[in-house]
């Protein structure tokens, strides 16, 4: 991030955006809507073009119609098919191309140059690979061979997860890409880093005087991170059955969220300084020294048949494109330690799963109890203070403190200070993809993952995956619609803690609001 710039108002420089995988799900649900929102917000320079690339044949008009439908269905702004829309749509073109066909890239180059001339674009090119990762290496190579990187301006490569299957495959993938692109030209997407409240963690921690002095093992008892989903694997059973929850959510979103909570304050708010601090956290994660340690600290589960909201839900093994004897985990929870001065001894409990009762991303920071309870003997024992960072779908910050119950002589009860950001900003909160596309086009890599972060995260996760492969982590079952295996509760109970309710249900604990 450049210092002292108001990045909210900065327009992207003139550029061509290439969406490889333009007929796919991600382009339709996230990327086209993100481009349109940027345009509507005045954040996209008028000198832009988008070239959608995939194998399927599409005329230019058909492609523009696809884009229109995706915006109508998924964008926070809508549009009529009016003259303004048609002016916008003229910036979109399609190229049918198999990424293994080098001649296609030469044709793409001609098409690009024509568009650059037509819209007065200074040769900047952003290549977004919404493709299966196996294709990343070939696309990069063919972009170079086809002369697509010889423009007058910058070239940037934006790549989607999963970045590899383990450290070895990720390193190989990285090597292939790095033959063509420099590290600073590569933008590895982790869409959780584009979420409003994930970015707010940094601001909250480093722009408020009262958090930082308490943000350490002297005052914090434990931290709980929950990434819960109500959905199953939907149409992505083929991919998911190969990946599982640990690789799909743990290696990336979960550990990235943990780094934002645990990192030291960077000396400057520059991308490299922030990423340096994040990678230090990942390197400080205590590796599980043996398969036995994995077994004692990590829980893996898979959902069985269940129900939610009166609806019958199938077992994971009955889902489309999932092996009927699959041992893939759809849930995992772990007790993790960050072995540095700040966090020594503080357990981070992390959990994620499909088919849980609520869709929620939440961080609960539980503070240590008061050293003595001068109110002993009262009806209610003192509850620990909690700071809850609500990332999704509710966005906000909630603090639970103890206060005298109004009207009573001396009764203490938990009360809430609740900043509900989503109640104020509502649905206009920018989507993660919108923000990340805007950042990549402006060359701001703060909220993208650097290779050393990806590699450190994989080496932590690989130890768990290896132990599981050798069957040292029993696959527990949980009914769809429940909070996961019981063993995940025991993980905290062993340390004298419990999972705090998430998604607004914590309010049930706030005694005097209820009574
Ligand atoms: N969908 C999502 O919500 C998310 C997706 N991702 C990641 O994003 C990437 C894309 O996902 P998604 O959109 O769901 O996948 P889809 O399968 O829906 O789309 C894949 C796209 O790749 C194109 N494609 C496949 N092979 C070739 C080829 N040889 N040459 C040119 N184009 C090709 C397909 O078009 P055609 O068949 O016409 O060639 C299609 O447009 C994956 O890496 C996925 O893991 C990450 C997070 C979320
Ligand atoms: O990357 C992924 O994230 C989604 C969850 O994202 P969210 O923004 O809706 O919380 C998850 O469903 C998917 O399996 C995973 O690949």
Coordinates of C-alpha atoms and ligand atoms in Angstrom, one line a residue:
X1 CA 0.0 0.0 0.0
X2 CA 1.4 3.4 -0.9
X3 CA 1.7 5.6 2.2
X4 CA -0.7 8.5 2.7
X5 CA -3.0 7.8 -0.2
X6 CA -6.7 7.6 0.0
X7 CA -7.0 4.3 -1.8
X8 CA -10.8 4.3 -1.8
X9 CA -10.9 7.0 -4.4
X10 CA -8.0 5.8 -6.6
X11 CA -9.1 4.7 -10.0
X12 CA -7.4 1.7 -11.5
X13 CA -5.0 2.7 -14.3
X14 CA -6.1 1.9 -17.9
X15 CA -5.7 -1.8 -18.5
X16 CA -7.0 -4.9 -20.2
X17 CA -8.4 -7.5 -17.8
X18 CA -8.2 -11.0 -19.1
X19 CA -10.5 -13.5 -17.4
X20 CA -9.3 -17.0 -18.2
X21 CA -12.2 -19.3 -17.4
X22 CA -14.8 -16.7 -18.5
X23 CA -17.5 -19.3 -19.0
X24 CA -17.0 -20.7 -15.5
X25 CA -18.7 -20.4 -12.2
X26 CA -16.3 -17.9 -10.5
X27 CA -16.3 -15.5 -13.4
X28 CA -20.1 -15.5 -13.5
X29 CA -20.7 -15.3 -9.8
X30 CA -17.9 -13.0 -8.7
X31 CA -15.7 -11.5 -11.3
X32 CA -18.0 -9.9 -13.8
X33 CA -20.2 -8.5 -11.0
X34 CA -17.0 -7.1 -9.3
X35 CA -15.9 -5.3 -12.5
X36 CA -19.3 -3.8 -12.9
X37 CA -19.4 -2.6 -9.3
X38 CA -16.0 -1.0 -9.7
X39 CA -17.3 0.8 -12.9
X40 CA -20.5 2.0 -11.1
X41 CA -18.4 3.2 -8.2
X42 CA -16.2 5.2 -10.5
X43 CA -13.1 3.2 -9.5
X44 CA -12.5 1.8 -13.0
X45 CA -10.7 4.0 -15.5
X46 CA -12.7 4.6 -18.6
X47 CA -9.8 3.3 -20.7
X48 CA -10.4 -0.4 -19.9
X49 CA -11.3 -3.6 -21.7
X50 CA -12.1 -7.1 -20.6
X51 CA -11.3 -10.1 -22.7
X52 CA -13.0 -13.3 -21.6
X53 CA -11.2 -16.5 -22.5
X54 CA -12.4 -20.1 -22.5
X55 CA -12.8 -22.9 -25.0
X56 CA -16.6 -22.8 -25.6
X57 CA -17.6 -20.9 -28.7
X58 CA -19.4 -17.5 -28.0
X59 CA -20.1 -14.6 -30.3
X60 CA -19.3 -11.2 -28.8
X61 CA -23.0 -10.6 -28.4
X62 CA -23.5 -13.9 -26.6
X63 CA -20.7 -13.2 -24.3
X64 CA -22.0 -9.7 -23.4
X65 CA -25.3 -11.3 -22.7
X66 CA -23.7 -13.8 -20.3
X67 CA -22.0 -10.9 -18.6
X68 CA -25.3 -9.0 -18.4
X69 CA -27.1 -12.0 -16.9
X70 CA -24.3 -12.5 -14.3
X71 CA -24.6 -8.9 -13.2
X72 CA -28.4 -9.1 -12.9
X73 CA -28.1 -12.2 -10.8
X74 CA -25.1 -11.6 -8.6
X75 CA -24.1 -7.9 -8.6
X76 CA -25.0 -5.4 -5.9
X77 CA -25.8 -2.9 -8.7
X78 CA -28.3 -3.7 -11.4
X79 CA -28.6 -2.3 -14.9
X80 CA -31.2 -1.8 -17.6
X81 CA -30.3 -2.9 -21.1
X82 CA -30.0 0.8 -22.0
X83 CA -27.5 3.0 -23.8
X84 CA -25.3 3.2 -20.7
X85 CA -25.2 -0.6 -20.5
X86 CA -24.4 -0.9 -24.2
X87 CA -21.5 1.6 -23.8
X88 CA -20.1 -0.4 -20.9
X89 CA -20.6 -3.8 -22.7
X90 CA -18.6 -2.6 -25.7
X91 CA -15.5 -2.9 -23.5
X92 CA -16.1 -6.7 -23.2
X93 CA -14.9 -9.2 -25.9
X94 CA -14.5 -12.9 -25.9
X95 CA -11.8 -15.2 -27.3
X96 CA -12.4 -18.9 -27.7
X97 CA -9.1 -20.5 -27.0
X98 CA -7.7 -23.7 -25.5
X99 CA -4.9 -22.6 -23.3
X100 CA -2.7 -25.4 -24.7
X101 CA -3.0 -23.9 -28.2
X102 CA -0.2 -21.4 -28.7
X103 CA -1.6 -20.1 -32.0
X104 CA -4.7 -19.0 -30.1
X105 CA -2.4 -16.8 -27.9
X106 CA -1.0 -15.1 -31.0
X107 CA -4.5 -14.3 -32.1
X108 CA -5.3 -13.1 -28.6
X109 CA -2.4 -10.8 -28.9
X110 CA -3.8 -9.2 -32.1
X111 CA -7.2 -8.8 -30.5
X112 CA -5.6 -7.2 -27.4
X113 CA -3.6 -4.7 -29.4
X114 CA -6.8 -3.7 -31.3
X115 CA -8.7 -3.1 -28.1
X116 CA -5.8 -1.2 -26.6
X117 CA -5.8 1.1 -29.6
X118 CA -9.6 1.4 -29.6
X119 CA -9.8 2.3 -25.9
X120 CA -6.5 4.1 -25.6
X121 CA -5.1 1.6 -23.1
X122 CA -1.5 2.1 -22.3
X123 CA -0.5 -1.6 -22.6
X124 CA -1.2 -2.7 -18.9
X125 CA -2.4 -6.3 -18.8
X126 CA -4.0 -8.1 -15.9
X127 CA -4.4 -11.9 -16.3
X128 CA -6.9 -13.4 -14.0
X129 CA -6.7 -17.2 -14.0
X130 CA -10.2 -18.5 -12.9
X131 CA -9.0 -21.9 -14.1
X132 CA -8.1 -25.3 -12.5
X133 CA -4.6 -24.8 -11.0
X134 CA -3.1 -27.6 -13.3
X135 CA -3.5 -25.0 -16.1
X136 CA -1.6 -22.1 -14.4
X137 CA 1.8 -23.2 -15.6
X138 CA 0.7 -23.7 -19.2
X139 CA -1.1 -20.4 -19.4
X140 CA 1.9 -18.5 -18.0
X141 CA 4.2 -20.2 -20.5
X142 CA 1.9 -19.6 -23.4
X143 CA 1.3 -16.0 -22.5
X144 CA 5.0 -15.5 -22.7
X145 CA 5.5 -17.5 -25.9
X146 CA 2.5 -15.9 -27.6
X147 CA 3.9 -12.4 -27.0
X148 CA 1.2 -11.4 -24.6
X149 CA 3.7 -10.1 -22.1
X150 CA 5.5 -7.8 -24.6
X151 CA 3.1 -4.8 -24.2
X152 CA 4.2 -1.3 -23.3
X153 CA 2.9 -1.4 -19.7
X154 CA 2.8 -3.7 -16.7
X155 CA 1.7 -7.4 -16.6
X156 CA 0.1 -8.9 -13.5
X157 CA -1.0 -12.4 -12.9
X158 CA -3.9 -13.0 -10.5
X159 CA -4.3 -16.6 -9.5
X160 CA -7.0 -18.5 -7.6
X161 CA -6.7 -21.1 -4.9
X162 CA -6.1 -23.9 -4.4
X163 CA -2.4 -23.1 -4.7
X164 CA -1.2 -26.7 -4.7
X165 CA -2.2 -29.8 -2.8
X166 CA 0.7 -29.8 -0.4
X167 CA 4.0 -28.0 -0.1
X168 CA 5.7 -30.1 -2.8
X169 CA 3.0 -29.5 -5.4
X170 CA 2.7 -25.8 -4.5
X171 CA 6.5 -25.3 -4.9
X172 CA 6.4 -27.0 -8.3
X173 CA 3.5 -24.8 -9.3
X174 CA 5.2 -21.7 -8.0
X175 CA 8.4 -22.6 -9.9
X176 CA 6.4 -22.9 -13.2
X177 CA 4.8 -19.5 -12.7
X178 CA 8.0 -17.9 -11.6
X179 CA 9.7 -18.9 -14.9
X180 CA 7.5 -16.3 -16.4
X181 CA 6.4 -13.8 -13.8
X182 CA 8.3 -12.1 -11.0
X183 CA 7.0 -12.5 -7.5
X184 CA 5.9 -8.9 -7.4
X185 CA 3.8 -9.5 -10.5
X186 CA 1.9 -12.4 -8.9
X187 CA -1.3 -11.8 -6.9
X188 CA -2.4 -15.0 -5.1
X189 CA -6.0 -14.6 -4.1
X190 CA -7.3 -15.5 -0.7
X191 CA -10.7 -13.9 -0.9
X192 CA -11.0 -13.8 2.9
X193 CA -8.3 -11.1 2.9
X194 CA -10.7 -9.0 0.8
X195 CA -13.5 -9.2 3.3
X196 CA -14.3 -5.9 5.0
X197 CA -14.0 -7.1 8.6
X198 CA -10.8 -9.1 8.0
X199 CA -9.2 -5.9 6.9
X200 CA -10.7 -4.1 9.8
X201 CA -8.9 -6.4 12.2
X202 CA -5.7 -4.6 11.4
X203 CA -7.3 -1.1 11.8
X204 CA -9.0 -2.2 15.0
X205 CA -5.7 -3.5 16.5
X206 CA -3.4 -0.7 15.4
X207 CA -5.6 2.3 15.5
X208 CA -7.0 1.9 19.0
X209 CA -5.0 2.5 22.2
X210 CA -6.9 0.1 24.3
X211 CA -6.5 -3.2 22.4
X212 CA -2.7 -3.4 21.9
X213 CA -1.7 -3.4 25.6
X214 CA -4.1 -6.3 26.2
X215 CA -3.3 -8.2 23.0
X216 CA -1.0 -10.8 24.5
X217 CA -0.6 -13.9 26.7
X218 CA -0.8 -11.8 29.9
X219 CA -4.4 -10.9 29.3
X220 CA -5.8 -13.3 26.7
X221 CA -6.9 -16.8 27.7
X222 CA -7.7 -18.2 24.3
X223 CA -8.8 -17.3 20.8
X224 CA -11.5 -19.1 18.9
X225 CA -11.9 -18.9 15.1
X226 CA -15.0 -20.3 13.5
X227 CA -15.6 -20.6 9.7
X228 CA -18.9 -22.3 9.6
X229 CA -20.9 -23.1 6.5
X230 CA -24.4 -24.4 6.1
X231 CA -23.9 -25.5 2.5
X232 CA -22.6 -28.9 1.6
X233 CA -20.3 -29.4 -1.4
X234 CA -22.9 -28.3 -4.0
X235 CA -21.5 -28.8 -7.5
X236 CA -17.9 -29.0 -6.4
X237 CA -17.9 -32.5 -5.1
X238 CA -15.2 -33.7 -7.5
X239 CA -12.8 -31.0 -6.3
X240 CA -13.8 -31.1 -2.7
X241 CA -13.5 -34.8 -2.3
X242 CA -9.9 -34.5 -3.3
X243 CA -9.2 -31.5 -1.1
X244 CA -11.2 -31.7 2.1
X245 CA -11.8 -29.0 4.7
X246 CA -8.1 -28.8 5.8
X247 CA -6.9 -27.8 2.3
X248 CA -10.0 -26.0 1.2
X249 CA -10.4 -23.7 4.1
X250 CA -7.6 -24.4 6.6
X251 CA -4.4 -23.9 4.7
X252 CA -5.6 -20.6 3.3
X253 CA -8.5 -18.7 4.8
X254 CA -8.2 -20.0 8.4
X255 CA -4.5 -19.5 8.7
X256 CA -4.7 -16.1 7.0
X257 CA -7.3 -15.0 9.5
X258 CA -5.1 -16.3 12.3
X259 CA -2.1 -14.2 11.1
X260 CA -4.2 -11.1 11.0
X261 CA -5.1 -11.6 14.7
X262 CA -1.7 -12.7 15.8
X263 CA 0.8 -10.6 13.8
X264 CA 3.0 -7.9 15.3
X265 CA 2.3 -4.3 14.3
X266 CA 4.2 -3.6 11.1
X267 CA 6.5 -0.6 11.3
X268 CA 4.9 0.9 8.1
X269 CA 1.6 0.0 6.4
X270 CA 3.3 -1.2 3.3
X271 CA 2.5 -4.5 1.6
X272 CA 5.9 -6.1 2.3
X273 CA 6.0 -5.0 5.9
X274 CA 2.6 -6.4 6.6
X275 CA 3.4 -9.6 4.8
X276 CA 6.7 -9.9 6.6
X277 CA 4.8 -9.8 9.9
X278 CA 2.2 -12.3 8.7
X279 CA 4.8 -14.8 7.6
X280 CA 6.5 -14.6 11.0
X281 CA 3.3 -15.8 12.6
X282 CA 3.1 -18.7 10.2
X283 CA 6.7 -19.6 10.9
X284 CA 5.9 -19.5 14.7
X285 CA 3.1 -22.0 14.5
X286 CA 4.1 -24.9 16.7
X287 CA 4.5 -27.9 14.4
X288 CA 2.9 -31.1 15.6
X289 CA 5.9 -33.1 16.4
X290 CA 4.3 -36.6 15.9
X291 CA 1.3 -38.3 14.6
X292 CA 0.2 -38.7 18.2
X293 CA 0.3 -34.9 18.7
X294 CA -1.9 -34.5 15.6
X295 CA -4.3 -37.0 17.0
X296 CA -4.5 -35.2 20.4
X297 CA -4.8 -31.7 18.9
X298 CA -6.8 -32.0 15.7
X299 CA -10.3 -33.3 15.1
X300 CA -11.6 -34.4 11.7
X301 CA -15.1 -35.1 10.9
X302 CA -17.5 -35.9 8.0
X303 CA -21.2 -35.2 7.9
X304 CA -23.7 -37.9 7.8
X305 CA -27.4 -37.6 7.0
X306 CA -29.2 -34.9 9.1
X307 CA -31.6 -32.1 8.9
X308 CA -31.8 -28.3 9.2
X309 CA -34.8 -26.0 9.1
X310 CA -37.1 -29.0 8.7
X311 CA -35.2 -30.0 5.6
X312 CA -33.6 -33.4 5.1
X313 CA -29.9 -33.2 4.3
X314 CA -28.0 -36.0 2.6
X315 CA -24.8 -37.5 4.0
X316 CA -21.5 -36.3 2.5
X317 CA -21.0 -39.7 0.9
X318 CA -24.3 -39.3 -1.0
X319 CA -23.4 -36.0 -2.5
X320 CA -22.9 -35.6 -6.3
X321 CA -19.4 -36.6 -7.5
X322 CA -18.3 -37.7 -4.1
X323 CA -16.9 -41.2 -3.6
X324 CA -19.5 -43.3 -1.7
X325 CA -16.8 -44.6 0.6
X326 CA -15.0 -41.3 0.9
X327 CA -12.9 -40.6 4.0
X328 CA -12.5 -36.9 3.1
X329 CA -13.1 -34.5 6.1
X330 CA -15.8 -31.9 5.8
X331 CA -14.9 -30.6 9.2
X332 CA -11.8 -30.0 11.2
X333 CA -11.0 -28.3 14.5
X334 CA -7.5 -27.8 15.9
X335 CA -5.7 -26.5 19.0
X336 CA -2.9 -24.4 17.6
X337 CA -0.1 -22.5 19.4
X338 CA 1.9 -19.5 18.1
X339 CA 5.3 -20.0 19.8
X340 CA 6.5 -16.4 20.2
X341 CA 6.8 -14.0 23.1
X342 CA 3.3 -12.5 22.6
X343 CA 1.3 -15.7 22.3
X344 CA 3.3 -18.3 24.3
X345 CA 0.8 -20.5 26.1
X346 CA -2.4 -19.1 24.5
X347 CA -4.4 -21.8 22.6
X348 CA -5.9 -20.7 19.3
X349 CA -8.9 -23.0 18.6
X350 CA -9.8 -23.1 15.0
X351 CA -12.7 -24.9 13.4
X352 CA -14.4 -25.0 10.0
X353 CA -17.0 -27.3 8.5
X354 CA -19.7 -27.8 5.9
X355 CA -23.3 -28.4 6.9
X356 CA -23.0 -26.7 10.3
X357 CA -26.1 -25.0 11.7
X358 CA -25.1 -21.4 10.7
X359 CA -23.1 -19.6 8.0
X360 CA -20.6 -17.6 10.1
X361 CA -17.1 -16.4 10.2
X362 CA -16.2 -15.2 13.7
X363 CA -13.3 -14.6 16.0
X364 CA -13.8 -14.7 19.7
X365 CA -11.0 -13.4 21.9
X366 CA -11.6 -14.6 25.5
X367 CA -9.8 -12.6 28.1
X368 CA -8.4 -14.0 31.3
X369 CA -10.6 -13.9 34.3
X370 CA -10.0 -11.3 37.0
X371 CA -7.3 -12.4 39.4
X372 CA -9.7 -12.4 42.4
X373 CA -13.5 -12.1 42.4
X374 CA -14.4 -9.5 45.0
X375 CA -18.0 -10.2 44.2
X376 CA -17.8 -13.8 45.3
X377 CA -20.9 -15.1 46.9
X378 CA -23.1 -13.3 44.4
X379 CA -25.8 -15.0 42.4
X380 CA -23.8 -14.8 39.2
X381 CA -20.2 -15.6 38.9
X382 CA -18.0 -13.3 36.9
X383 CA -17.9 -14.1 33.2
X384 CA -14.7 -13.5 31.2
X385 CA -14.6 -10.5 29.0
X386 CA -15.0 -11.3 25.3
X387 CA -14.1 -9.4 22.2
X388 CA -16.0 -10.8 19.2
X389 CA -15.0 -9.9 15.6
X390 CA -17.9 -10.7 13.3
X391 CA -16.7 -11.1 9.8
X392 CA -19.6 -12.7 8.0
X393 CA -22.5 -12.5 7.4
X394 CA -22.9 -10.1 10.3
X395 CA -20.1 -7.6 10.3
X396 CA -19.1 -5.8 13.4
X397 CA -17.4 -5.9 16.8
X398 CA -19.0 -7.0 20.0
X399 CA -17.5 -6.7 23.4
X400 CA -18.9 -8.4 26.5
X401 CA -18.1 -6.8 29.8
X402 CA -19.4 -7.1 33.3
X403 CA -21.5 -4.3 34.8
X404 CA -23.8 -3.7 37.8
X405 CA -27.3 -4.8 37.0
X406 CA -29.4 -1.6 36.9
X407 CA -31.6 -1.3 39.9
X408 CA -29.9 -4.0 41.9
X409 CA -27.8 -3.3 44.9
X410 CA -24.7 -5.0 43.8
X411 CA -25.5 -7.7 41.3
X412 CA -23.0 -8.0 38.4
X413 CA -24.1 -9.2 35.0
X414 CA -22.6 -9.4 31.5
X415 CA -23.5 -6.6 29.2
X416 CA -22.8 -6.0 25.6
X417 CA -21.2 -3.2 23.6
X418 CA -22.2 -4.0 20.1
X419 CA -20.9 -2.2 17.0
X420 CA -22.9 -3.7 14.1
X421 CA -21.3 -2.5 11.0
X422 CA -23.5 -4.5 8.7
X423 CA -26.6 -2.7 10.2
X424 CA -25.1 0.6 9.0
X425 CA -23.3 -0.2 5.8
X426 CA -25.7 -3.1 4.9
X427 CA -25.6 -4.7 1.5
X428 CA -23.5 -2.0 0.0
X429 CA -20.4 -3.3 1.7
X430 CA -18.0 -4.0 -1.2
X431 CA -17.6 -7.6 -2.1
X432 CA -14.2 -9.2 -1.4
X433 CA -13.5 -9.8 -5.1
X434 CA -14.3 -6.2 -6.0
X435 CA -11.8 -4.9 -3.5
X436 CA -9.1 -7.4 -4.5
X437 CA -9.5 -6.8 -8.2
X438 CA -9.2 -3.1 -7.5
X439 CA -6.1 -3.6 -5.4
X440 CA -4.4 -5.9 -8.0
X441 CA -5.1 -3.4 -10.8
X442 CA -3.5 -0.7 -8.7
X443 CA -0.5 -2.8 -7.9
X444 CA -1.4 -3.1 -4.2
X445 CA -0.5 -6.6 -3.0
X446 CA -1.2 -6.1 0.7
X447 CA -4.1 -8.5 0.8
X448 CA -2.7 -11.2 -1.5
X449 CA -0.5 -14.0 -0.2
X450 CA 3.2 -14.0 -0.8
X451 CA 4.9 -17.3 -1.7
X452 CA 6.7 -17.6 1.7
X453 CA 3.3 -17.3 3.4
X454 CA 1.8 -20.0 1.2
X455 CA 4.8 -22.3 1.7
X456 CA 4.8 -21.9 5.5
X457 CA 1.1 -22.6 5.7
X458 CA 1.6 -25.7 3.7
X459 CA 4.4 -27.0 5.8
X460 CA 2.1 -26.6 8.9
X461 CA -0.8 -28.3 7.2
X462 CA 1.2 -31.1 5.6
X463 CA 2.1 -32.5 9.0
X464 CA -1.6 -32.9 9.8
X465 CA -2.5 -34.3 6.4
X466 CA 0.4 -36.8 6.6
X467 CA -0.7 -38.1 10.0
X468 CA -4.3 -38.5 8.7
X469 CA -3.0 -40.3 5.6
X470 CA -1.4 -42.8 7.9
X471 CA -4.7 -43.1 9.7
X472 CA -3.6 -41.4 12.9
X473 CA -6.7 -39.2 13.1
X474 CA -9.9 -40.9 13.3
X475 CA -12.7 -39.6 11.0
X476 CA -15.6 -38.8 13.3
X477 CA -19.0 -38.4 12.0
X478 CA -21.5 -35.6 12.7
X479 CA -25.1 -35.2 11.6
X480 CA -25.6 -32.6 8.9
X481 CA -27.0 -29.5 10.6
X482 CA -25.1 -30.0 13.9
X483 CA -22.0 -28.3 15.3
X484 CA -19.6 -31.1 14.3
X485 CA -18.0 -34.0 16.3
X486 CA -18.2 -34.0 20.1
X487 CA -14.5 -34.4 20.2
X488 CA -14.2 -30.8 19.1
X489 CA -15.9 -29.7 22.3
X490 CA -13.6 -32.0 24.3
X491 CA -10.6 -30.3 22.8
X492 CA -11.5 -27.1 24.7
X493 CA -12.9 -28.8 27.8
X494 CA -9.5 -30.4 28.3
X495 CA -8.1 -26.9 28.8
X496 CA -11.1 -25.7 30.9
X497 CA -12.8 -23.7 28.1
X498 CA -15.7 -24.1 25.8
X499 CA -16.7 -22.8 22.4
X500 CA -18.6 -19.6 22.7
X501 CA -21.9 -19.3 20.8
X502 CA -21.5 -17.6 17.5
X503 CA -23.6 -15.6 15.0
X504 CA -25.5 -13.4 17.5
X505 CA -26.3 -16.3 19.9
X506 CA -23.8 -15.0 22.4
X507 CA -26.4 -12.4 23.4
X508 CA -28.3 -15.2 25.1
X509 CA -25.5 -15.0 27.7
X510 CA -26.0 -11.4 28.4
X511 CA -28.0 -11.9 31.5
X512 CA -29.7 -8.6 32.3
X513 CA -30.8 -8.0 28.7
X514 CA -32.6 -11.3 28.9
X515 CA -34.1 -11.1 32.4
Ligands
LIG1 N1 -16.3 -21.1 -8.1 C1 -15.9 -20.6 -6.9 O1 -16.7 -20.1 -6.1 C2 -14.5 -20.6 -6.5 C3 -13.5 -21.1 -7.4 N2 -12.2 -21.1 -7.1 C4 -11.2 -21.5 -8.0 O2 -11.3 -20.8 -9.2 C5 -11.0 -21.6 -10.3 C6 -12.1 -21.7 -11.3 O3 -13.2 -22.2 -10.6 P1 -14.7 -22.3 -11.3 O4 -15.0 -21.1 -12.0 O5 -15.6 -22.7 -10.2 O6 -14.5 -23.5 -12.3 P2 -15.4 -23.9 -13.5 O7 -15.2 -25.4 -13.8 O8 -16.8 -23.4 -13.4 O9 -14.8 -23.1 -14.7 C7 -13.6 -23.4 -15.3 C8 -13.3 -22.6 -16.5 O10 -12.1 -23.0 -17.1 C9 -12.3 -23.0 -18.5 N3 -11.4 -24.0 -19.1 C10 -11.2 -25.3 -18.7 N4 -10.2 -25.8 -19.4 C11 -9.8 -24.9 -20.3 C12 -8.8 -24.9 -21.3 N5 -8.1 -26.0 -21.6 N6 -8.6 -23.8 -22.0 C13 -9.3 -22.7 -21.8 N7 -10.3 -22.6 -20.8 C14 -10.5 -23.7 -20.1 C15 -13.8 -23.5 -18.7 O11 -14.3 -23.1 -19.9 P3 -14.6 -24.0 -21.1 O12 -15.1 -25.3 -20.7 O13 -15.5 -23.2 -22.0 O14 -13.2 -24.1 -21.7 C16 -14.4 -22.6 -17.6 O15 -14.6 -21.3 -18.1 C17 -10.6 -22.9 -9.7 O16 -9.2 -22.9 -9.5 C18 -11.3 -23.0 -8.4 O17 -10.8 -23.8 -7.5 C19 -11.8 -20.6 -5.8 C20 -12.7 -20.1 -4.9 C21 -14.1 -20.1 -5.1
LIG2 O1 -12.7 -20.7 -0.8 C1 -13.8 -21.2 -0.4 O2 -14.6 -20.5 0.3 C2 -16.0 -20.8 0.4 C3 -16.6 -20.0 1.5 O3 -16.4 -18.6 1.3 P1 -17.3 -17.5 1.9 O4 -16.8 -16.2 1.5 O5 -18.7 -17.8 1.4 O6 -17.2 -17.7 3.4 C4 -16.2 -22.2 0.6 O7 -17.6 -22.5 0.4 C5 -15.5 -23.0 -0.5 O8 -15.6 -24.4 -0.2 C6 -14.0 -22.7 -0.5 O9 -13.4 -23.2 -1.6

